Coordinates of C-alpha atoms in Angstrom, one line a residue:
M1 CA -53.7 -31.4 15.0
T2 CA -55.2 -27.6 15.4
L3 CA -52.7 -25.5 14.3
T4 CA -53.1 -21.9 11.8
D5 CA -50.1 -19.9 10.7
A6 CA -48.8 -16.6 8.8
S7 CA -51.3 -17.5 5.9
T8 CA -54.2 -17.0 7.4
A9 CA -53.5 -14.7 9.6
Q10 CA -54.4 -11.1 9.8
A11 CA -51.7 -8.6 8.8
A12 CA -50.4 -6.4 12.1
G13 CA -49.7 -2.6 11.6
P14 CA -46.0 -1.2 12.2
A15 CA -45.3 -1.0 15.7
P16 CA -45.9 3.0 17.0
D17 CA -42.1 3.3 16.4
G18 CA -41.7 2.0 13.1
E19 CA -40.5 -1.6 14.5
P20 CA -41.4 -4.8 12.8
P21 CA -43.9 -6.4 15.0
V22 CA -43.5 -8.7 17.2
T23 CA -44.6 -11.8 16.0
V24 CA -46.7 -14.1 18.1
V25 CA -47.8 -17.8 18.4
V26 CA -50.6 -18.5 20.9
V27 CA -51.1 -22.2 22.8
D28 CA -54.4 -22.9 24.4
D29 CA -56.1 -26.1 24.0
E30 CA -59.8 -23.7 23.9
E31 CA -60.6 -23.2 20.1
L32 CA -62.7 -19.8 21.7
T33 CA -59.7 -18.7 24.2
R34 CA -57.7 -18.6 21.0
A35 CA -59.5 -16.7 18.8
G36 CA -60.4 -14.3 21.1
L37 CA -56.9 -13.5 22.0
R38 CA -55.6 -13.3 18.4
T39 CA -58.8 -11.5 17.4
L40 CA -57.5 -8.6 20.4
L41 CA -53.7 -8.9 19.8
D42 CA -54.2 -8.6 16.3
A43 CA -56.0 -5.2 16.8
R44 CA -52.8 -4.4 18.3
P45 CA -50.5 -1.7 16.3
G46 CA -47.2 -3.7 16.9
I47 CA -48.3 -7.1 17.1
D48 CA -48.9 -10.1 15.1
V49 CA -50.0 -13.4 15.7
V50 CA -48.5 -16.0 13.0
G51 CA -49.9 -19.4 14.8
E52 CA -51.9 -21.3 16.8
A53 CA -51.9 -24.4 18.7
A54 CA -54.1 -26.4 20.4
D55 CA -51.7 -28.6 22.7
G56 CA -48.1 -28.8 23.6
T57 CA -47.2 -31.4 21.2
E58 CA -47.7 -28.7 18.6
V59 CA -45.3 -26.3 19.6
L60 CA -42.0 -27.4 18.7
P61 CA -42.5 -28.1 15.3
L62 CA -44.7 -24.8 14.6
V63 CA -42.3 -22.8 16.5
T64 CA -39.3 -24.5 14.2
R65 CA -41.2 -23.8 10.7
L66 CA -42.7 -19.8 11.7
R67 CA -40.0 -18.6 14.2
P68 CA -41.9 -16.3 16.4
D69 CA -40.7 -13.5 18.8
V70 CA -42.9 -14.6 21.5
V71 CA -45.0 -17.9 22.9
L72 CA -47.8 -17.3 24.6
M73 CA -48.7 -20.3 26.7
D74 CA -51.3 -22.0 28.3
V75 CA -50.2 -24.8 31.1
R76 CA -52.9 -26.8 31.6
M77 CA -53.1 -29.0 27.9
P78 CA -54.5 -32.5 28.2
R79 CA -51.6 -34.2 26.1
L80 CA -48.5 -31.9 26.6
N81 CA -49.0 -29.4 29.1
G82 CA -47.1 -26.3 28.5
I83 CA -44.3 -26.6 30.9
E84 CA -42.8 -29.3 29.4
A85 CA -43.7 -27.3 26.4
T86 CA -41.1 -24.7 26.9
R87 CA -38.8 -26.6 28.3
R88 CA -38.7 -28.8 25.2
L89 CA -38.3 -25.3 23.4
R90 CA -35.3 -24.3 25.3
A91 CA -34.0 -27.8 24.8
E92 CA -34.1 -28.5 21.2
L93 CA -33.5 -25.2 20.0
S94 CA -30.5 -22.5 20.1
D95 CA -32.4 -19.3 19.8
P96 CA -36.2 -20.1 21.5
P97 CA -39.1 -17.3 21.5
K98 CA -39.5 -15.8 24.6
V99 CA -42.3 -17.4 26.6
V100 CA -45.1 -15.9 28.8
V101 CA -47.7 -17.7 30.5
I102 CA -51.0 -16.7 30.3
T103 CA -52.9 -18.8 33.4
T104 CA -56.3 -18.1 35.2
F105 CA -54.8 -18.2 39.0
E106 CA -51.4 -16.4 39.0
N107 CA -51.1 -18.6 42.1
D108 CA -51.4 -21.7 40.1
E109 CA -48.5 -24.2 40.9
Y110 CA -48.2 -24.9 36.8
V111 CA -47.2 -20.8 36.5
W112 CA -43.8 -22.2 39.2
E113 CA -43.2 -24.8 37.3
A114 CA -43.5 -23.0 33.9
L115 CA -40.8 -20.5 35.1
L116 CA -38.7 -22.6 36.3
A117 CA -38.9 -24.3 33.2
G118 CA -37.4 -20.9 31.2
A119 CA -41.0 -18.7 30.6
A120 CA -40.1 -15.0 30.6
G121 CA -42.9 -14.4 32.4
F122 CA -46.9 -14.7 33.4
I123 CA -50.2 -12.6 33.1
R124 CA -53.9 -13.2 34.0
K125 CA -56.2 -14.2 31.1
R126 CA -58.4 -12.0 32.0
A127 CA -56.2 -9.4 31.5
P128 CA -57.1 -6.4 29.3
S129 CA -55.7 -6.7 26.2
A130 CA -53.4 -3.8 26.2
E131 CA -52.1 -5.4 29.5
I132 CA -51.1 -9.0 27.5
A133 CA -49.9 -6.5 24.1
Q134 CA -47.5 -4.4 26.8
A135 CA -46.3 -7.7 28.7
I136 CA -45.6 -9.3 24.6
R137 CA -43.4 -6.5 23.8
L138 CA -41.9 -5.9 26.8
V139 CA -40.7 -9.9 26.6
A140 CA -40.1 -9.1 22.6
G141 CA -37.5 -6.3 23.8
G142 CA -35.1 -8.6 26.1
D143 CA -37.4 -7.5 29.5
T144 CA -38.5 -9.3 32.5
L145 CA -41.5 -9.6 33.6
L146 CA -40.9 -9.9 37.8
F147 CA -43.3 -10.0 39.8
P148 CA -41.6 -10.0 43.6
D149 CA -44.4 -10.8 46.0
T150 CA -45.9 -13.3 43.8
L151 CA -43.0 -15.4 43.4
R152 CA -42.2 -15.7 47.1
R153 CA -45.6 -16.2 47.7
L154 CA -45.1 -19.8 45.3
A155 CA -42.1 -20.3 46.0
G156 CA -43.7 -20.3 50.5
R157 CA -46.7 -22.8 49.3
H158 CA -43.6 -24.7 46.8
F159 CA -42.0 -25.6 49.5
T160 CA -44.1 -25.9 52.2
A161 CA -46.0 -28.8 50.4
A162 CA -42.7 -30.3 49.9
P163 CA -40.2 -30.7 53.2
A164 CA -37.7 -31.9 51.4
W165 CA -37.0 -29.0 49.5
P166 CA -35.4 -30.1 46.6
G167 CA -32.4 -29.1 44.6
R168 CA -31.0 -27.5 47.9
A169 CA -27.6 -28.7 47.4
D170 CA -27.9 -27.6 44.0
H171 CA -23.9 -27.0 42.5
R172 CA -25.5 -24.2 40.7
A173 CA -26.1 -22.4 44.3
A174 CA -22.1 -22.7 45.7
A175 CA -20.6 -21.1 42.5
L176 CA -22.4 -17.5 43.2
T177 CA -20.3 -15.3 45.2
N178 CA -21.2 -13.5 48.1
R179 CA -21.4 -9.9 45.6
E180 CA -23.8 -11.8 43.2
R181 CA -26.3 -13.4 46.1
E182 CA -26.2 -9.9 47.1
T183 CA -27.7 -8.4 43.7
L184 CA -29.9 -11.5 43.2
R185 CA -31.2 -10.7 46.5
L186 CA -32.2 -7.5 45.4
M187 CA -33.6 -9.0 41.9
A188 CA -35.7 -10.6 43.7
R189 CA -36.8 -7.3 45.6
G190 CA -37.5 -6.1 41.9
L191 CA -34.7 -3.8 41.6
S192 CA -33.8 -2.5 38.2
N193 CA -29.9 -2.6 37.4
Q194 CA -29.7 1.1 38.1
Q195 CA -31.6 0.4 41.6
I196 CA -29.4 -1.7 42.5
S197 CA -26.1 0.1 40.9
G198 CA -27.4 3.2 44.2
R199 CA -28.1 0.0 46.4
L200 CA -24.8 -1.6 46.2
T201 CA -23.1 2.0 46.0
V202 CA -21.3 0.4 42.0
S203 CA -21.3 1.0 38.7
L204 CA -24.0 0.2 36.7
E205 CA -21.8 -1.2 34.3
T206 CA -20.3 -4.0 37.3
V207 CA -23.8 -4.4 37.9
K208 CA -24.5 -6.2 34.0
T209 CA -21.9 -8.1 35.2
H210 CA -22.8 -9.5 38.5
V211 CA -26.6 -9.5 36.9
G212 CA -24.8 -12.0 33.8
N213 CA -22.7 -13.9 36.2
V214 CA -25.6 -14.8 38.2
L215 CA -27.7 -15.7 34.7
A216 CA -24.9 -18.1 33.4
K217 CA -24.5 -19.3 36.8
L218 CA -27.8 -20.2 37.5
N219 CA -28.1 -21.1 33.9
A220 CA -30.9 -19.2 33.9
N221 CA -32.6 -17.1 30.8
N222 CA -33.9 -14.3 32.3
R223 CA -34.7 -12.4 36.0
T224 CA -37.9 -14.5 36.6
H225 CA -35.7 -17.3 35.9
A226 CA -33.4 -16.9 37.8
V227 CA -35.3 -15.6 40.9
V228 CA -37.1 -19.0 40.7
V229 CA -33.9 -21.2 40.7
A230 CA -32.5 -18.9 43.6
Y231 CA -36.0 -20.5 45.2
E232 CA -35.0 -23.8 44.3
T233 CA -31.5 -23.9 45.3
G234 CA -31.9 -22.2 48.6
V235 CA -29.9 -19.5 47.5
L236 CA -33.1 -17.5 48.7
V237 CA -35.4 -18.2 50.9
P238 CA -39.0 -16.6 50.6
G239 CA -40.3 -15.3 54.3
E240 CA -36.2 -12.9 54.1
V241 CA -37.6 -11.7 50.7
T242 CA -39.9 -8.9 51.1
A243 CA -40.9 -6.7 47.3
D244 CA -38.6 -3.5 47.5
D245 CA -40.6 -0.2 48.9
G246 CA -38.3 1.7 46.6
P247 CA -39.7 3.3 42.7
A248 CA -40.3 0.7 40.1
R249 CA -41.2 1.2 36.8
P250 CA -45.2 0.6 36.1
H251 CA -46.1 -2.4 34.8
P252 CA -49.3 -3.2 32.5
A253 CA -50.9 -5.8 35.1
G254 CA -51.3 -3.1 37.3
R255 CA -49.8 -4.9 40.4
N256 CA -46.5 -2.8 40.7
P257 CA -43.4 -5.8 40.0
S258 CA -40.8 -4.9 38.3
V259 CA -40.2 -4.8 34.7
S260 CA -36.2 -5.0 34.2
N261 CA -33.4 -5.1 31.9
A262 CA -31.9 -8.7 31.6
R263 CA -28.3 -7.6 31.7

């Protein structure tokens, strides 16, 4: 078993705002990749890489012991992939860490499955270290990495390859009210709660209530997960959802996705 933990990790400096550093476990079957990510992230203020794992089988015991804020998870691993490792974290822990998938290709089918399993978002392995660090900070703070166009393309590919469209009659979809479906559609277009409030001409608190209901009824632990489940269950159809042309908060990956508070 190839693991390292806080006993061998470089001490991280405090976050720029004086908050405790975000603790991270890096999971990748390539030793050089893990070493590179550790070195790059430990050099970033406010991030502390407290552990590494070389396979998905090692993730649950390591996370149980170290309790990191975020797991930076590769999806392609030989014994247990990152998809199943993410599922195990959600199933076994009452308060699992946020999972950010790190991938070579954003259109990889594995990314879709990892998001469906509950990952908070994804980022490319070749992204600059500043972007990876910012993504980690965002999800640790309760935000979600949402790439509307990429999710729509992934959904389109997924259902084109699976004509039966599994999960179409899911009871979770039937539980949504019309207003919750409308809110979910705007979430999928990348709108923040404030923007949804303006579109629906309702209060911000009402939007937060709708978003919370959507997450609860779809059994989703973040906005990205909710959107993926919505495609999977037929609440959303890939060809009918496009990214919104309104203003969006900047995102480190540079592809203008929305980054929105979960509630």
